[in-house]
Coordinates of C-alpha atoms in Angstrom, one line a residue:
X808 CA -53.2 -39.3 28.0
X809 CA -54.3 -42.2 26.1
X810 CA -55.7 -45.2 28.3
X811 CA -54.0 -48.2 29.0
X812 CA -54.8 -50.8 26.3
X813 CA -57.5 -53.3 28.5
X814 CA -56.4 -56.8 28.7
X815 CA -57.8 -59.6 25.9
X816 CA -60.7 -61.2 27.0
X817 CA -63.3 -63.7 26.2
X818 CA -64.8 -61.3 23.6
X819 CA -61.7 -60.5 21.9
X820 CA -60.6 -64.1 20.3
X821 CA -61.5 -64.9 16.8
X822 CA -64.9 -66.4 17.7
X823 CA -66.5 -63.3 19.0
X824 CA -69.3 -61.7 17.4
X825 CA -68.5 -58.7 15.0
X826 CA -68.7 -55.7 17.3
X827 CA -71.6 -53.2 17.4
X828 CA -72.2 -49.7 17.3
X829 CA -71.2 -49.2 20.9
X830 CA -67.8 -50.8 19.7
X831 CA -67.4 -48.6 16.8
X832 CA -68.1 -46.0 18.0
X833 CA -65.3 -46.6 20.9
X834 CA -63.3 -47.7 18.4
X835 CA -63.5 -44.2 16.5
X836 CA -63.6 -41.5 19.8
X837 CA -60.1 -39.7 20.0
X838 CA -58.4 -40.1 23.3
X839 CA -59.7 -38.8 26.3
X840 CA -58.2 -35.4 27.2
X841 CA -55.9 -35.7 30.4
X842 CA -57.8 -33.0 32.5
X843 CA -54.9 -31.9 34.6
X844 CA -52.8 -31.2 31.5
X845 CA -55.6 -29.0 31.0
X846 CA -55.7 -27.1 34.3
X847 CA -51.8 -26.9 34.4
X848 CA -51.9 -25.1 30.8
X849 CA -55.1 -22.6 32.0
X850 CA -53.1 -21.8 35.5
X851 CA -49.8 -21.1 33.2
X852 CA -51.8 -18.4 30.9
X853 CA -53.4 -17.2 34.0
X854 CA -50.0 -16.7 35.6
X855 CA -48.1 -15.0 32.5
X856 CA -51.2 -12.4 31.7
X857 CA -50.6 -11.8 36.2
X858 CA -47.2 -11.3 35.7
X859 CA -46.8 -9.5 32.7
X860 CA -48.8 -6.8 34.6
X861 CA -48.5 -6.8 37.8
X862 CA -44.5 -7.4 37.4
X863 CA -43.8 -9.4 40.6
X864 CA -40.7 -11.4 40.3
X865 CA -41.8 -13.9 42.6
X866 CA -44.3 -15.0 40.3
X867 CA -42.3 -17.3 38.0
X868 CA -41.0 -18.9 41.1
X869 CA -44.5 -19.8 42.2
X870 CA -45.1 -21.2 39.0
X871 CA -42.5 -21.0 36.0
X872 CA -45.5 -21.1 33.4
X873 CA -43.3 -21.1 30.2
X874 CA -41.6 -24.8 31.5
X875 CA -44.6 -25.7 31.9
X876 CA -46.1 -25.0 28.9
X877 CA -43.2 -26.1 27.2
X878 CA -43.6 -30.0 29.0
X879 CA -47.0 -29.8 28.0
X880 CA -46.2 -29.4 24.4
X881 CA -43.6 -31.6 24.4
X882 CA -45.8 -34.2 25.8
X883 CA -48.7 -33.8 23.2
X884 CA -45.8 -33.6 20.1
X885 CA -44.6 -37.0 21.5
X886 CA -47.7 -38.9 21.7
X887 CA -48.4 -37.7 18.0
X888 CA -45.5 -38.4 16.6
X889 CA -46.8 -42.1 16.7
X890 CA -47.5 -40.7 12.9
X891 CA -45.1 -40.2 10.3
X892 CA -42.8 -37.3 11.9
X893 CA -43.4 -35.1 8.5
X894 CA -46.9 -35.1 8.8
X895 CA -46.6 -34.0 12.3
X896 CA -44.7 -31.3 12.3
X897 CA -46.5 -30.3 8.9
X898 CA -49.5 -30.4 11.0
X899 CA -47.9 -28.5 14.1
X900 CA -46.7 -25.6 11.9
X901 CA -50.3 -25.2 10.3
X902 CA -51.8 -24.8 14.0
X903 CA -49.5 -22.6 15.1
X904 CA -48.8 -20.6 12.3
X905 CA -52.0 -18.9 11.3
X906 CA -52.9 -16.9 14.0
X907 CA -49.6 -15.3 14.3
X908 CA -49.9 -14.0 10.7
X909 CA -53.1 -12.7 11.2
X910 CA -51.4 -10.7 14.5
X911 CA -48.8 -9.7 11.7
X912 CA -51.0 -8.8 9.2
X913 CA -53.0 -6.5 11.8
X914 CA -49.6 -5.8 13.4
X915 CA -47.5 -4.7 10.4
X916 CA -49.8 -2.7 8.8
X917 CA -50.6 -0.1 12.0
X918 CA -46.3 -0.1 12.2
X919 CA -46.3 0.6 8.2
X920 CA -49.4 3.7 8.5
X921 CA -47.2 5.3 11.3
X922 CA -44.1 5.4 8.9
X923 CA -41.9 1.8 9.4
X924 CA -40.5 1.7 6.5
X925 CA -37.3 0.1 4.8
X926 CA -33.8 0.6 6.3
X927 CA -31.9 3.2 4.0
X928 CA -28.9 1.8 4.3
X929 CA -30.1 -2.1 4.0
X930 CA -33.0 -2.1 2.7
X931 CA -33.1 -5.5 1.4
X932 CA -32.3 -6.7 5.0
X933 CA -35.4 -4.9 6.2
X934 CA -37.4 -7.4 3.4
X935 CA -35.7 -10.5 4.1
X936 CA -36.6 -10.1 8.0
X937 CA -39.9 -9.2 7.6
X938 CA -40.5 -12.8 6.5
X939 CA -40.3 -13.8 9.9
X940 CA -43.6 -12.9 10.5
X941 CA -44.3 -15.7 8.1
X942 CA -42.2 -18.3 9.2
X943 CA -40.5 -16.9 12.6
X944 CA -37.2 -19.2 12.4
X945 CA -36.2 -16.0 14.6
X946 CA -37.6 -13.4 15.9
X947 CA -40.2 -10.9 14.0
X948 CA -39.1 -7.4 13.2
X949 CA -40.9 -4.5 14.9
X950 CA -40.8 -0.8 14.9
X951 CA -39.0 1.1 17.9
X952 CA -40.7 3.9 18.9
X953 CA -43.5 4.1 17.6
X954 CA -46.2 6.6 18.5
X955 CA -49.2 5.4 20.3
X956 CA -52.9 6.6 20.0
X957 CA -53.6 9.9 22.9
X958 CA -55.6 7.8 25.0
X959 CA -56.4 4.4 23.3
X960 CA -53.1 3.0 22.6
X961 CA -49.3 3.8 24.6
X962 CA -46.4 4.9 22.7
X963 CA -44.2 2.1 21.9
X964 CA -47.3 -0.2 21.4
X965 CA -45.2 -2.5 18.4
X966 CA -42.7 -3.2 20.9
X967 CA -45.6 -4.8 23.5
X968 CA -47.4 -6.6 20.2
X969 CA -43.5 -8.4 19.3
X970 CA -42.9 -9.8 23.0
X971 CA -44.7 -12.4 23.1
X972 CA -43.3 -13.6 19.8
X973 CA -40.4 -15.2 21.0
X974 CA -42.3 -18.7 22.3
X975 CA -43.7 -19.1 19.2
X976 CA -40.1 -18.8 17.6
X977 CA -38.9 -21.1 20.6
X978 CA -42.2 -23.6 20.1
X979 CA -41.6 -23.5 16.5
X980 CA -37.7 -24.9 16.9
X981 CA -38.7 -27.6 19.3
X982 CA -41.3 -28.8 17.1
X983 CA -38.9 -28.7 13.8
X984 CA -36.1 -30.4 16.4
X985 CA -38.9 -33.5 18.2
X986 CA -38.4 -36.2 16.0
X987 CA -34.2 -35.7 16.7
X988 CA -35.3 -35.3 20.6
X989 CA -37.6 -37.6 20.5
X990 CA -35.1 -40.6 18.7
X991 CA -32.1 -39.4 21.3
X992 CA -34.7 -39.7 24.4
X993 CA -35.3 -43.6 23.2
X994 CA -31.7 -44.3 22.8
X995 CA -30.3 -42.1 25.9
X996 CA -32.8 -41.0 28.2
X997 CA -30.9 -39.5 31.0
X998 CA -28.2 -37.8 28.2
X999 CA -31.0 -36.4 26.8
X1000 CA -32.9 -34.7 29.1
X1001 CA -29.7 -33.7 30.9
X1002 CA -28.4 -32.1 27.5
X1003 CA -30.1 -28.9 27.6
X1004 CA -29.0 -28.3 31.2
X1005 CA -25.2 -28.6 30.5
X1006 CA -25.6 -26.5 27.2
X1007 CA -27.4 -23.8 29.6
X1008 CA -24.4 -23.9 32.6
X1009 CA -21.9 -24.1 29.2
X1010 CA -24.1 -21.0 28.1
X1011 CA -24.2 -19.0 31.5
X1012 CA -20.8 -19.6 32.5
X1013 CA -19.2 -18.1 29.3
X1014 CA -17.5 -21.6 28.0
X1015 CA -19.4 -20.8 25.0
X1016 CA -20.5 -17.5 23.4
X1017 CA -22.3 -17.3 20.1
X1018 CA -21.6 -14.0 18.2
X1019 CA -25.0 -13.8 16.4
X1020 CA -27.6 -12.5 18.4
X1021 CA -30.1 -14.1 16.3
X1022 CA -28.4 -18.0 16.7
X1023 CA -27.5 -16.8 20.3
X1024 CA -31.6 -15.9 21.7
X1025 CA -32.4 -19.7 20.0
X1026 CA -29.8 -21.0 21.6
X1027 CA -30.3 -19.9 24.8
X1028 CA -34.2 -20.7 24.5
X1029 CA -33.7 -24.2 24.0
X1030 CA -31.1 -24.5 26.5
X1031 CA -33.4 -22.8 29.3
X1032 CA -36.8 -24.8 28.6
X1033 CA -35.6 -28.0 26.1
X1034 CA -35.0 -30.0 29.2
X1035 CA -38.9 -29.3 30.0
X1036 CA -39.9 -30.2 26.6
X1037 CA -37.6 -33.5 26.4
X1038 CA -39.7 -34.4 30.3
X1039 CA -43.0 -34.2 28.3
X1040 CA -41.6 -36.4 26.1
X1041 CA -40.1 -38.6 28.3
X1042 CA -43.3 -38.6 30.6
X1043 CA -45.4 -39.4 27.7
X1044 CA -43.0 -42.6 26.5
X1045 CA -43.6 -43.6 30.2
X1046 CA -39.7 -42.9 30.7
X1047 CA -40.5 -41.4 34.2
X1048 CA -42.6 -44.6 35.2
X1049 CA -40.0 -46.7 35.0
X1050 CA -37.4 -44.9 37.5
X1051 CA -38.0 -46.1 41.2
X1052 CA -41.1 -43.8 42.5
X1053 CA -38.8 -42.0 44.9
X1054 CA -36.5 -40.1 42.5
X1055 CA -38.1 -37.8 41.3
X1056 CA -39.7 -36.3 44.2
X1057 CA -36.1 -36.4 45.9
X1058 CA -34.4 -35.0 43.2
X1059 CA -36.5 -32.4 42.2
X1060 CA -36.4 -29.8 45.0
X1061 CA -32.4 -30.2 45.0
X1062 CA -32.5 -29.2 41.3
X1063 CA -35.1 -26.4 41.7
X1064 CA -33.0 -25.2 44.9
X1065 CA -30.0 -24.9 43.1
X1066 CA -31.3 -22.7 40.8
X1067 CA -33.1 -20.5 42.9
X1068 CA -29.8 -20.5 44.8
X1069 CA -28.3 -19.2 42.2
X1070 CA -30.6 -16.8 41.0
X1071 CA -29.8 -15.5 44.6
X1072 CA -26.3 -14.8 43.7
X1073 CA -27.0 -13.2 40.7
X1074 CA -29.0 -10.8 42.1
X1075 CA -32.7 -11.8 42.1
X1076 CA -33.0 -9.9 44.8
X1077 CA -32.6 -6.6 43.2
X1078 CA -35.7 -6.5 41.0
X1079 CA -34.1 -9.1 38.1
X1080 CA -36.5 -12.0 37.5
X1081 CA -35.5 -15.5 36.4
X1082 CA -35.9 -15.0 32.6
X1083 CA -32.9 -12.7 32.8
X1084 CA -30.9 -15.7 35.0
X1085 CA -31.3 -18.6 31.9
X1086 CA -29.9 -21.2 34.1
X1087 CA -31.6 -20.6 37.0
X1088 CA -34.6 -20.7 35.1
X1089 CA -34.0 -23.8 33.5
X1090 CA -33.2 -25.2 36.8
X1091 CA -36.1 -23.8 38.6
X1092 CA -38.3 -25.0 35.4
X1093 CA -37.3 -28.2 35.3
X1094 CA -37.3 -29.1 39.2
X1095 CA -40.7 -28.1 39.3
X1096 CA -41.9 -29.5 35.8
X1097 CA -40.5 -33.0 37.1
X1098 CA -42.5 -32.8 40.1
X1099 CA -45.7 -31.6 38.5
X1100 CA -45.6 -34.3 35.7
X1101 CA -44.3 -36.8 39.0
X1102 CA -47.7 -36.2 40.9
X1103 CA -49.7 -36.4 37.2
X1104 CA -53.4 -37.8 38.4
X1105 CA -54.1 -38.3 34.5
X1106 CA -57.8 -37.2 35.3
X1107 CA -60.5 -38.0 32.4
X1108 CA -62.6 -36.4 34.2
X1109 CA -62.8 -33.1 36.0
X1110 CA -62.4 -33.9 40.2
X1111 CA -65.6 -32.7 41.4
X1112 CA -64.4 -29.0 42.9
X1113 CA -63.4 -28.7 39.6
X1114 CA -66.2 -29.1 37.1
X1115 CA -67.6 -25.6 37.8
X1116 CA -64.3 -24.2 36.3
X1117 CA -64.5 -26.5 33.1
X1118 CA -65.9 -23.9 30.8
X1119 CA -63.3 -21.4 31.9
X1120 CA -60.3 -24.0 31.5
X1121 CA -61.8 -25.2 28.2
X1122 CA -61.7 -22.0 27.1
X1123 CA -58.5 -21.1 27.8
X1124 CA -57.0 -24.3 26.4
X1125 CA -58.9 -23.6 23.3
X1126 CA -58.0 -20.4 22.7
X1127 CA -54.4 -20.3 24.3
X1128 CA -52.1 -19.2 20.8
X1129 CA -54.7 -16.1 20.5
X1130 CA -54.7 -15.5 24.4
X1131 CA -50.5 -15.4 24.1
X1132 CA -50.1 -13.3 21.5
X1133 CA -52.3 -10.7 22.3
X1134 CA -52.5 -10.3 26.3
X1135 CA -49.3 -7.6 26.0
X1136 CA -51.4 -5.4 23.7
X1137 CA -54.2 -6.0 26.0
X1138 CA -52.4 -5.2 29.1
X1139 CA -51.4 -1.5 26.8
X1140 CA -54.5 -0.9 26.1
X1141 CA -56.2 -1.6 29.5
X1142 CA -53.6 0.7 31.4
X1143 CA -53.8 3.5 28.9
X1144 CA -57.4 3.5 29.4
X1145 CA -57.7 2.9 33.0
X1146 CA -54.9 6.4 32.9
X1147 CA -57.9 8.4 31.6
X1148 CA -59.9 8.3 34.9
X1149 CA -57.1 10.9 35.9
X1150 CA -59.1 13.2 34.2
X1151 CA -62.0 13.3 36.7
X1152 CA -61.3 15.1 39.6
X1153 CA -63.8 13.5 42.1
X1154 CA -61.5 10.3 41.1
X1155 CA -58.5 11.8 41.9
X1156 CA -59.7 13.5 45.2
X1157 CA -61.3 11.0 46.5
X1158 CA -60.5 8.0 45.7
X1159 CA -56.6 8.0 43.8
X1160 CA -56.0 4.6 45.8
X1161 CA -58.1 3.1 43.1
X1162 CA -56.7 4.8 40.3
X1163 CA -53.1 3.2 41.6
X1164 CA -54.2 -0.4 42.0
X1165 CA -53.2 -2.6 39.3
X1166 CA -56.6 -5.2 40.0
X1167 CA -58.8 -3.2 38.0
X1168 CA -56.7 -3.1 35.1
X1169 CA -56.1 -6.6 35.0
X1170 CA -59.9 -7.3 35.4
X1171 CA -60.2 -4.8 32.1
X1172 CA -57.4 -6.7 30.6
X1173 CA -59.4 -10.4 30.4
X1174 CA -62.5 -8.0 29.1
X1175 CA -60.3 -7.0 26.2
X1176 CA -58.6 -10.6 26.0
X1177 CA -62.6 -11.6 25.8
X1178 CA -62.8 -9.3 22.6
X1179 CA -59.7 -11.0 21.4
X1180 CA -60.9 -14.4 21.4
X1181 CA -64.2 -13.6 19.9
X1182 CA -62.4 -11.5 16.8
X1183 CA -59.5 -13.1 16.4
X1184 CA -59.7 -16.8 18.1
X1185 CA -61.5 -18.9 15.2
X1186 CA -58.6 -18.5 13.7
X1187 CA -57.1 -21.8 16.2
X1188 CA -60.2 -23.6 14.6
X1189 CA -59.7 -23.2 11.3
X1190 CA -56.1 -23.9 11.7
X1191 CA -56.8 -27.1 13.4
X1192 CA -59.6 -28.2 10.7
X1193 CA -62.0 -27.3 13.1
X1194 CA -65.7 -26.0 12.6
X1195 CA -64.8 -22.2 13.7
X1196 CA -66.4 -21.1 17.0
X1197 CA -66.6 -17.9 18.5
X1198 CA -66.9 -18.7 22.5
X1199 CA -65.2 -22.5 22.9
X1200 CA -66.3 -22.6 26.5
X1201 CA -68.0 -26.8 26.2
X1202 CA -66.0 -29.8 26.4
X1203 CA -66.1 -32.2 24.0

C-alpha cells in the first residue's frame, strides 16, 4: 500500500532549497510492499498445494485461498490503474500470459507425442480451441486419457497439467472487466460489490441458466469470487475506511455463516467441498476476505517473528503464476514416485504406515515445485521486465 502523502511543511514552499539526493532518490523508490498482502498470498499458495493433495474439505473453510487471492489482485489492479486503463491491462496480460504458454508449449507437445490429435469430425474446432492456450478467454483444451509414464508420470497426467488453468482464465476476465468494476465501485459502492453475490444466488438458485458451458464456467467464476476482487478494489480506494469501524467485523461472520450454512444443506458433509457449492463459496470467500482486508496492519516491514520467513514469502510471491500452474503436475509426479517404494519389501513389511501417509509426498512435492521455479520461474521476470533470476528468495 502506498503511504499516506506527509503533510506540507516548512521545506515544501517555494523558497526551499532544490532537494538532494536523499530526496531524489525518495522521490524515485516504488512504493513500499504491504507485507501482509504478502504473507496472505504465501499462506493462500501454501493452502491450495495442502489441499490439492491432501483433499480435506475443511481446508477451504479455514482459509478460502482463491478469494483471497482474488482481493489481492484486485487490490494491486486498482492501485495501478491510476495509469491509463489500456496500458494496464496491456501490462497485466504480458505478466500473466508468458508463463502459461511456456506450460502449453511443454504441455501440448507431450499430449501431441502420445497421439492428441484433431477431432475427425470437427477438426477445425479442435484448431480454433487450441488457441486458448494462447489467449485463455476460456478454458485450454486437453487430452482425456492420456497414458502416463510406468513410474514417473500417472495416467491422465494432461488432465492434472489443465486444472489449474481455470484462475488464469478467471484472473484474465477480471483484469479485461477492472476498469468497468473499478468506474461502477466509484459511482455505487455497495451495488457493486453486492453485484456478484445476487448474480451467484440468481446462478445457484436456477433463476438463470446459461446453455453454453463455456459462457456458463465464466459466469459462474465471476459470480463466486468478483465480489472478492471488487473488496480489493474497494479496500484499495479506501472504500472500507470510510464505513463506521464496526461493520465489517459485525457483518462479516453473518455473511460467512450463511454460506457455510448452506453448504450444510447441500451436503458438505458428504465429502463435496465448497468449490462445488458456488454460492456458498462466494459467501464464505467474501465474509472472510472482508475481515482479513478489515484487520489489514499495512506492514512495510516484516513484524519481528516474521522476518526469519521473509525469504520463503518472497519467494513465493515472486514465483506464484509458476508455483500455480504446475503444483498439480507436481503433486502427479510426487505420488507416482513415492508408489514405487511399494516395490521394496522391507518397506512394505515393516513400515507400510509410511508408505500410506500423504506428509512425505507433499514434502517431495515443494522439492519438485523447487525444480519448477528454478527451470521454469524466470519466465515471471522476464515477463515483468525484470532481470531473470533463478532463486528470488531477497527482498527488494
Amino acid at each position: 500500500m502506498n503511504a499516506p502523502a506527509r503533510p506540507a511543511g516548512p521545506q515544501d514552499t517555494a523558497g526551499a532549497a532544490p532537494a538532494g539526493p536523499a530526496t531524489a532518490e525518495a522521490a524515485t523508490r516504488p512504493p513500499a510492499r504491504d507485507r501482509y498482502f504478502d504473507l496472505l498470498r504465501a499462506v493462500a499458495l501454501f493452502r491450495v498445494v495442502l489441499y490439492h493433495l491432501m483433499g480435506w474439505a475443511w481446508l477451504p473453510v479455514v482459509f478460502p485461498s482463491m478469494g483471497v487471492m482474488f482481493a489481492l489482485a484486485g487490490n494491486l489492479m486498482a492501485r495501478s490503474l491510476k495509469r491509463p486503463a489500456v496500458q494496464v491491462v496491456r501490462g497485466r496480460m504480458r505478466r500473466l500470459l508468458p508463463p502459461l504458454w511456456l506450460l502449453g508449449a511443454i504441455g501440448v507437445t507431450g499430449m501431441l507425442a502420445q497421439g492428441w490429435s484433431p477431432d475427425e469430425e470437427h477438426p477445425a474446432w479442435w484448431w480454433l480451441h487450441l488457441t486458448y492456450w494462447i489467449l485463455p478467454l476460456s478454458d485450454p483444451p486437453y487430452a482425456e486419457g492420456v497414458a502416463g509414464i510406468q513410474g514417473w508420470v500417472g495416467e491422465d497426467w494432461a488432465a492434472e497439467l489443465a486444472g489449474p488453468l481455470w484462475y488464469i482464465r478467471a484472473y484474465l476476465w477480471f483484469v479485461l472487466l477492472s476498469p468497468l468494476l473499478l468506474r461502477a465501485l466509484r459511482i455505487q459502492p455497495l451495488a457493486a460489490i453486492a453485484a456478484p453475490l445476487v448474480l451467484s444466488a440468481v446462478l445457484q438458485f436456477g433463476w438463470l441458466t446459461i446453455p453454453f458451458e463455456r459462457i456458463d464456467s465464466a459466469v459462474t467464476d465471476f459470480s463466486t469470487f468478483g465480489a472478492c476482487w471488487i473488496l480489493g478494489m474497494a479496500h484499495q480506494q479506501g472504500v472500507l475506511k470510510r464505513i463506521p469501524q464496526y461493520v465489517a467485523p459485525s457483518i462479516a461472520p453473518i455473511i460467512a455463516c450463511a454460506g457455510l450454512w448452506y453448504a450444510f444443506h447441500q451436503d458438505f458433509r458428504t465429502g463435496h467441498d465448497l468449490d462445488s457449492i458456488p454460492f456458498a463459496q462466494a459467501l464464505w470467500s467474501f465474509g472472510t476476505v472482508l475481515l482479513l482486508l478489515h484487520l489489514s496492519p499495512a506492514w512495510s516491514e516484516w513484524p519481528h517473528r516474521l522476518r526469519r520467513w521473509d525469504w520463503l514469502i518472497t519467494l513465493l510471491n515472486s514465483r506464484a503464476v509458476t508455483v500455480y500452474l504446475w503444483h498439480n503436475i507436481c503433486i502427479l509426479v510426487a505420488a507416482t514416485l513415492y508408489d514405487r517404494l511399494w516395490g521394496f519389501p522391507a518397506l512394505e513389511q515393516n513400515v507400510p504406515w509410511l508408505l500410506e501417509s500423504s506428509w512425505p509426498v507433499l514434502l517431495l512435492v515443494w522439492i519438485l515445485l523447487a525444480g519448477c521455479v528454478v527451470a521454469f520461474g524466470w519466465v515471471e521476470d522476464l515477463a515483468a521486465r525484470r532481470r531473470p533470476r533463478l532463486w528470488p528468495s531477497a527482498s527488494r
